[in-house]
GROMACS .gro file of C-alpha atoms in nm:
model
  255
    1MET     CA    1  11.970   1.199   3.479
    2THR     CA    2  12.030   0.835   3.411
    3SER     CA    3  11.842   0.699   3.134
    4PHE     CA    4  11.608   0.418   3.184
    5ALA     CA    5  11.665   0.117   2.962
    6GLY     CA    6  11.296   0.001   2.970
    7PHE     CA    7  11.115  -0.289   3.162
    8PRO     CA    8  11.245  -0.648   3.087
    9SER     CA    9  11.035  -0.883   2.886
   10GLY     CA   10  10.870  -1.152   3.021
   11LYS     CA   11  10.708  -1.181   3.368
   12ASN     CA   12  10.814  -0.922   3.594
   13PRO     CA   13  10.778  -0.935   3.979
   14TYR     CA   14  10.505  -0.697   4.110
   15VAL     CA   15  10.413  -0.512   4.413
   16PRO     CA   16  10.058  -0.489   4.521
   17VAL     CA   17   9.941  -0.150   4.597
   18PRO     CA   18   9.575  -0.080   4.708
   19GLU     CA   19   9.371   0.146   4.489
   20VAL     CA   20   9.272   0.355   4.801
   21PHE     CA   21   9.662   0.492   4.767
   22PHE     CA   22   9.593   0.627   4.425
   23ARG     CA   23   9.257   0.769   4.501
   24SER     CA   24   9.298   0.923   4.863
   25LEU     CA   25   9.648   0.914   4.947
   26LEU     CA   26   9.868   1.029   4.637
   27PRO     CA   27   9.652   1.333   4.569
   28GLU     CA   28   9.729   1.470   4.927
   29ILE     CA   29  10.106   1.379   4.928
   30GLU     CA   30  10.333   1.691   4.853
   31ASP     CA   31  10.660   1.588   5.036
   32VAL     CA   32  10.899   1.386   4.794
   33ALA     CA   33  11.049   1.180   5.110
   34GLU     CA   34  10.709   1.096   5.224
   35LEU     CA   35  10.608   0.961   4.896
   36LYS     CA   36  10.926   0.768   4.831
   37VAL     CA   37  10.927   0.620   5.199
   38THR     CA   38  10.560   0.505   5.163
   39LEU     CA   39  10.621   0.328   4.833
   40HIS     CA   40  10.908   0.185   4.979
   41LEU     CA   41  10.721   0.020   5.247
   42PHE     CA   42  10.468  -0.112   5.008
   43TRP     CA   43  10.774  -0.302   4.843
   44LEU     CA   44  10.947  -0.387   5.154
   45LEU     CA   45  10.644  -0.520   5.356
   46ALA     CA   46  10.521  -0.742   5.069
   47GLN     CA   47  10.833  -0.932   5.114
   48LYS     CA   48  10.763  -0.995   5.463
   49ARG     CA   49  10.648  -1.342   5.602
   50GLY     CA   50  10.447  -1.414   5.902
   51GLU     CA   51  10.249  -1.181   6.102
   52PRO     CA   52  10.255  -0.895   6.205
   53ARG     CA   53  10.417  -0.748   5.889
   54CYS     CA   54  10.630  -0.454   6.003
   55VAL     CA   55  10.967  -0.326   5.968
   56SER     CA   56  11.196  -0.153   6.224
   57GLU     CA   57  11.346   0.206   6.191
   58PRO     CA   58  11.716   0.047   6.189
   59GLU     CA   59  11.620  -0.169   5.909
   60LEU     CA   60  11.491   0.134   5.714
   61LEU     CA   61  11.797   0.345   5.786
   62GLY     CA   62  12.016   0.066   5.667
   63ASP     CA   63  11.832  -0.003   5.343
   64ARG     CA   64  12.061   0.095   5.052
   65VAL     CA   65  11.801   0.097   4.810
   66LEU     CA   66  11.575   0.359   5.025
   67LEU     CA   67  11.891   0.565   5.098
   68LYS     CA   68  11.982   0.605   4.749
   69SER     CA   69  11.645   0.700   4.637
   70LEU     CA   70  11.651   0.980   4.909
   71LYS     CA   71  11.992   1.106   4.842
   72ARG     CA   72  11.990   1.465   4.660
   73ARG     CA   73  12.253   1.650   4.487
   74GLY     CA   74  12.325   1.966   4.652
   75ASP     CA   75  12.126   1.875   4.972
   76PRO     CA   76  12.361   1.881   5.289
   77ARG     CA   77  12.114   1.666   5.467
   78PRO     CA   78  12.195   1.293   5.499
   79PRO     CA   79  11.966   1.047   5.338
   80GLU     CA   80  11.888   0.897   5.680
   81GLU     CA   81  11.736   1.225   5.779
   82ARG     CA   82  11.511   1.239   5.502
   83VAL     CA   83  11.392   0.884   5.597
   84ARG     CA   84  11.296   0.990   5.936
   85GLN     CA   85  11.117   1.298   5.750
   86GLY     CA   86  10.919   1.081   5.532
   87LEU     CA   87  10.824   0.858   5.842
   88GLU     CA   88  10.714   1.137   6.059
   89LYS     CA   89  10.493   1.269   5.769
   90ALA     CA   90  10.339   0.914   5.697
   91VAL     CA   91  10.265   0.854   6.060
   92ALA     CA   92  10.112   1.221   6.109
   93ARG     CA   93   9.889   1.149   5.789
   94GLY     CA   94   9.776   0.801   5.944
   95THR     CA   95   9.914   0.590   5.657
   96ILE     CA   96  10.142   0.389   5.889
   97LEU     CA   97  10.137   0.312   6.277
   98ARG     CA   98  10.429   0.336   6.466
   99VAL     CA   99  10.500   0.136   6.799
  100TYR     CA  100  10.817   0.209   7.005
  101LEU     CA  101  10.967  -0.094   7.182
  102LYS     CA  102  11.175   0.015   7.485
  103VAL     CA  103  11.409  -0.263   7.610
  104LEU     CA  104  11.520  -0.239   7.954
  105GLY     CA  105  11.828  -0.395   8.141
  106ASP     CA  106  11.794  -0.613   8.443
  107ASP     CA  107  11.861  -0.285   8.668
  108GLY     CA  108  11.599  -0.097   8.499
  109SER     CA  109  11.842   0.112   8.302
  110GLU     CA  110  11.717   0.208   7.951
  111ASP     CA  111  11.894   0.005   7.676
  112GLU     CA  112  11.730   0.088   7.363
  113VAL     CA  113  11.419   0.215   7.194
  114ILE     CA  114  11.342   0.080   6.848
  115GLY     CA  115  11.054   0.221   6.639
  116TRP     CA  116  10.842  -0.038   6.442
  117TYR     CA  117  10.620   0.063   6.139
  118PHE     CA  118  10.307  -0.087   6.016
  119PHE     CA  119  10.063  -0.005   5.745
  120ASN     CA  120   9.738   0.145   5.884
  121THR     CA  121   9.499  -0.163   5.815
  122ALA     CA  122   9.256  -0.324   6.033
  123ARG     CA  123   9.481  -0.628   6.099
  124SER     CA  124   9.752  -0.389   6.223
  125ARG     CA  125   9.530  -0.196   6.430
  126ARG     CA  126   9.418  -0.515   6.587
  127VAL     CA  127   9.790  -0.606   6.652
  128VAL     CA  128   9.877  -0.267   6.815
  129ALA     CA  129   9.548  -0.286   7.040
  130GLU     CA  130   9.693  -0.625   7.171
  131LEU     CA  131  10.037  -0.490   7.214
  132GLN     CA  132   9.899  -0.185   7.442
  133GLY     CA  133   9.907  -0.276   7.798
  134SER     CA  134   9.988  -0.633   7.725
  135GLU     CA  135  10.263  -0.891   7.796
  136LEU     CA  136  10.215  -1.060   7.450
  137ILE     CA  137  10.488  -0.940   7.238
  138PRO     CA  138  10.527  -1.040   6.885
  139VAL     CA  139  10.826  -1.258   6.851
  140ARG     CA  140  10.972  -1.092   6.547
  141LEU     CA  141  10.982  -0.771   6.763
  142LEU     CA  142  11.212  -0.934   7.011
  143ASP     CA  143  11.514  -0.954   6.781
  144VAL     CA  144  11.582  -0.657   6.549
  145GLY     CA  145  11.905  -0.859   6.409
  146GLN     CA  146  11.669  -1.107   6.235
  147GLN     CA  147  11.527  -0.858   6.025
  148ARG     CA  148  11.675  -0.908   5.684
  149PRO     CA  149  11.725  -0.620   5.445
  150ALA     CA  150  11.531  -0.607   5.148
  151PRO     CA  151  11.678  -0.820   4.837
  152GLU     CA  152  11.769  -0.634   4.509
  153HIS     CA  153  11.489  -0.787   4.318
  154GLY     CA  154  11.117  -0.838   4.402
  155LEU     CA  155  10.926  -1.150   4.470
  156ARG     CA  156  10.774  -1.388   4.230
  157GLN     CA  157  10.404  -1.308   4.167
  158SER     CA  158  10.281  -1.597   4.383
  159GLN     CA  159  10.511  -1.498   4.676
  160SER     CA  160  10.354  -1.135   4.671
  161GLN     CA  161  10.007  -1.283   4.658
  162GLU     CA  162  10.061  -1.526   4.957
  163SER     CA  163  10.179  -1.254   5.164
  164VAL     CA  164   9.886  -1.048   5.113
  165SER     CA  165   9.631  -1.305   5.119
  166SER     CA  166   9.699  -1.555   5.382
  167PRO     CA  167   9.748  -1.355   5.698
  168ALA     CA  168   9.800  -1.552   6.032
  169PRO     CA  169   9.575  -1.471   6.325
  170ALA     CA  170   9.757  -1.178   6.515
  171ALA     CA  171   9.741  -1.375   6.856
  172ALA     CA  172   9.928  -1.672   6.671
  173ALA     CA  173  10.217  -1.447   6.630
  174LEU     CA  174  10.245  -1.328   6.988
  175ALA     CA  175  10.486  -1.476   7.253
  176ARG     CA  176  10.437  -1.426   7.630
  177VAL     CA  177  10.718  -1.232   7.796
  178GLY     CA  178  10.776  -1.377   8.134
  179ARG     CA  179  10.889  -1.158   8.424
  180SER     CA  180  11.201  -1.376   8.481
  181GLN     CA  181  11.344  -1.282   8.139
  182THR     CA  182  11.667  -1.098   8.132
  183GLN     CA  183  11.524  -0.816   7.936
  184HIS     CA  184  11.202  -0.611   8.034
  185LEU     CA  185  10.985  -0.460   7.754
  186HIS     CA  186  10.786  -0.171   7.747
  187ILE     CA  187  10.548  -0.064   7.446
  188GLU     CA  188  10.457   0.273   7.361
  189ILE     CA  189  10.192   0.332   7.085
  190GLU     CA  190  10.199   0.651   6.890
  191ARG     CA  191   9.893   0.754   6.742
  192PRO     CA  192   9.767   1.042   6.512
  193ASN     CA  193   9.694   1.369   6.692
  194ILE     CA  194   9.346   1.476   6.699
  195PHE     CA  195   9.437   1.800   6.516
  196VAL     CA  196   9.622   1.617   6.253
  197LEU     CA  197   9.311   1.374   6.186
  198TYR     CA  198   9.085   1.668   6.162
  199GLU     CA  199   9.319   1.879   5.910
  200GLN     CA  200   9.370   1.564   5.710
  201ASN     CA  201   8.998   1.459   5.688
  202ILE     CA  202   8.798   1.773   5.726
  203GLY     CA  203   9.004   2.097   5.674
  204LEU     CA  204   9.141   2.402   5.846
  205LEU     CA  205   9.090   2.444   6.212
  206SER     CA  206   8.905   2.736   6.370
  207PRO     CA  207   8.979   2.844   6.736
  208LEU     CA  208   8.630   2.711   6.848
  209ILE     CA  209   8.665   2.369   6.671
  210ALA     CA  210   9.022   2.339   6.821
  211ASP     CA  211   8.877   2.398   7.185
  212GLU     CA  212   8.610   2.118   7.104
  213LEU     CA  213   8.888   1.899   6.975
  214ARG     CA  214   9.112   1.965   7.283
  215ASP     CA  215   8.810   1.874   7.491
  216ALA     CA  216   8.738   1.549   7.306
  217ALA     CA  217   9.097   1.436   7.314
  218GLU     CA  218   9.088   1.439   7.710
  219ARG     CA  219   8.742   1.286   7.740
  220TYR     CA  220   8.751   1.005   7.489
  221PRO     CA  221   9.009   0.713   7.429
  222PRO     CA  222   9.251   0.788   7.132
  223GLU     CA  223   9.133   0.477   6.961
  224TRP     CA  224   8.767   0.598   6.980
  225ILE     CA  225   8.864   0.937   6.813
  226GLU     CA  226   9.027   0.764   6.536
  227ALA     CA  227   8.770   0.522   6.474
  228ALA     CA  228   8.498   0.787   6.446
  229PHE     CA  229   8.716   0.983   6.212
  230ARG     CA  230   8.746   0.652   6.003
  231GLU     CA  231   8.352   0.593   6.039
  232ALA     CA  232   8.265   0.962   5.917
  233VAL     CA  233   8.497   0.919   5.623
  234GLU     CA  234   8.363   0.576   5.520
  235HIS     CA  235   8.010   0.751   5.510
  236ASN     CA  236   8.129   1.072   5.337
  237LYS     CA  237   8.036   1.277   5.642
  238ARG     CA  238   8.341   1.490   5.695
  239ASN     CA  239   8.227   1.715   5.971
  240TRP     CA  240   8.297   1.744   6.327
  241ARG     CA  241   7.932   1.741   6.432
  242TYR     CA  242   7.885   1.384   6.272
  243ILE     CA  243   8.213   1.269   6.464
  244ARG     CA  244   8.121   1.436   6.775
  245ALA     CA  245   7.772   1.250   6.757
  246ILE     CA  246   7.933   0.908   6.712
  247LEU     CA  247   8.159   0.963   7.014
  248ARG     CA  248   7.873   1.085   7.231
  249ARG     CA  249   7.666   0.768   7.118
  250TRP     CA  250   7.952   0.548   7.192
  251GLU     CA  251   7.977   0.715   7.553
  252THR     CA  252   7.624   0.638   7.633
  253GLU     CA  253   7.546   0.316   7.449
  254GLY     CA  254   7.894   0.149   7.442
  255ARG     CA  255   8.112   0.108   7.148
   0.00000   0.00000   0.00000
């Protein structure tokens, strides 16, 4: 183990981490890869400018700091595999949202599929909703090559605050993709599975509840189900009856 020399004196750059991470997420995270990937995303996304703040999978897989932190002696798996493991667990938990951007050639042949990751915030959910079934694509998602790797040192305090407190409207960061362009885009949104949502927010599944969840997943839109779980958690009503009542109310009265 390498000895740490201590924090330097004077002003040190910092990364803002919301309190809910320590209260709700940290006690539940058991996998080291998930924890390190999540913390690294706080650091990486705090350095992003513009909207939406997101990071591509190629950028993460090429991040030397992240790869070094996930390298383990005696573990034959490459650190890139551990990055993917941490991302999968964070997506399943609902900490982050994943959007797949499929770039197609003129002849319709598949060129490349790129995963983009957002923290699961209200602003990011709005961006994801705008992406789904839309021809409006965030400009920064069109060119992965413009994504710069994280610098070796963090931002100054004022920069970190600016990136958090001065969001641009989601629509302002979107560019219309014309049909005549040389590349065609297809968006696929990956959302948490209803069974994962239940186990993360309520508890273990019983066969009876599993059948009800399966029926609900077929009956209601995924965004309704996620929103109903969030509302139940916010009101400390962590039970399926409460969530089912929310969904039925929205079905009859509108959301």
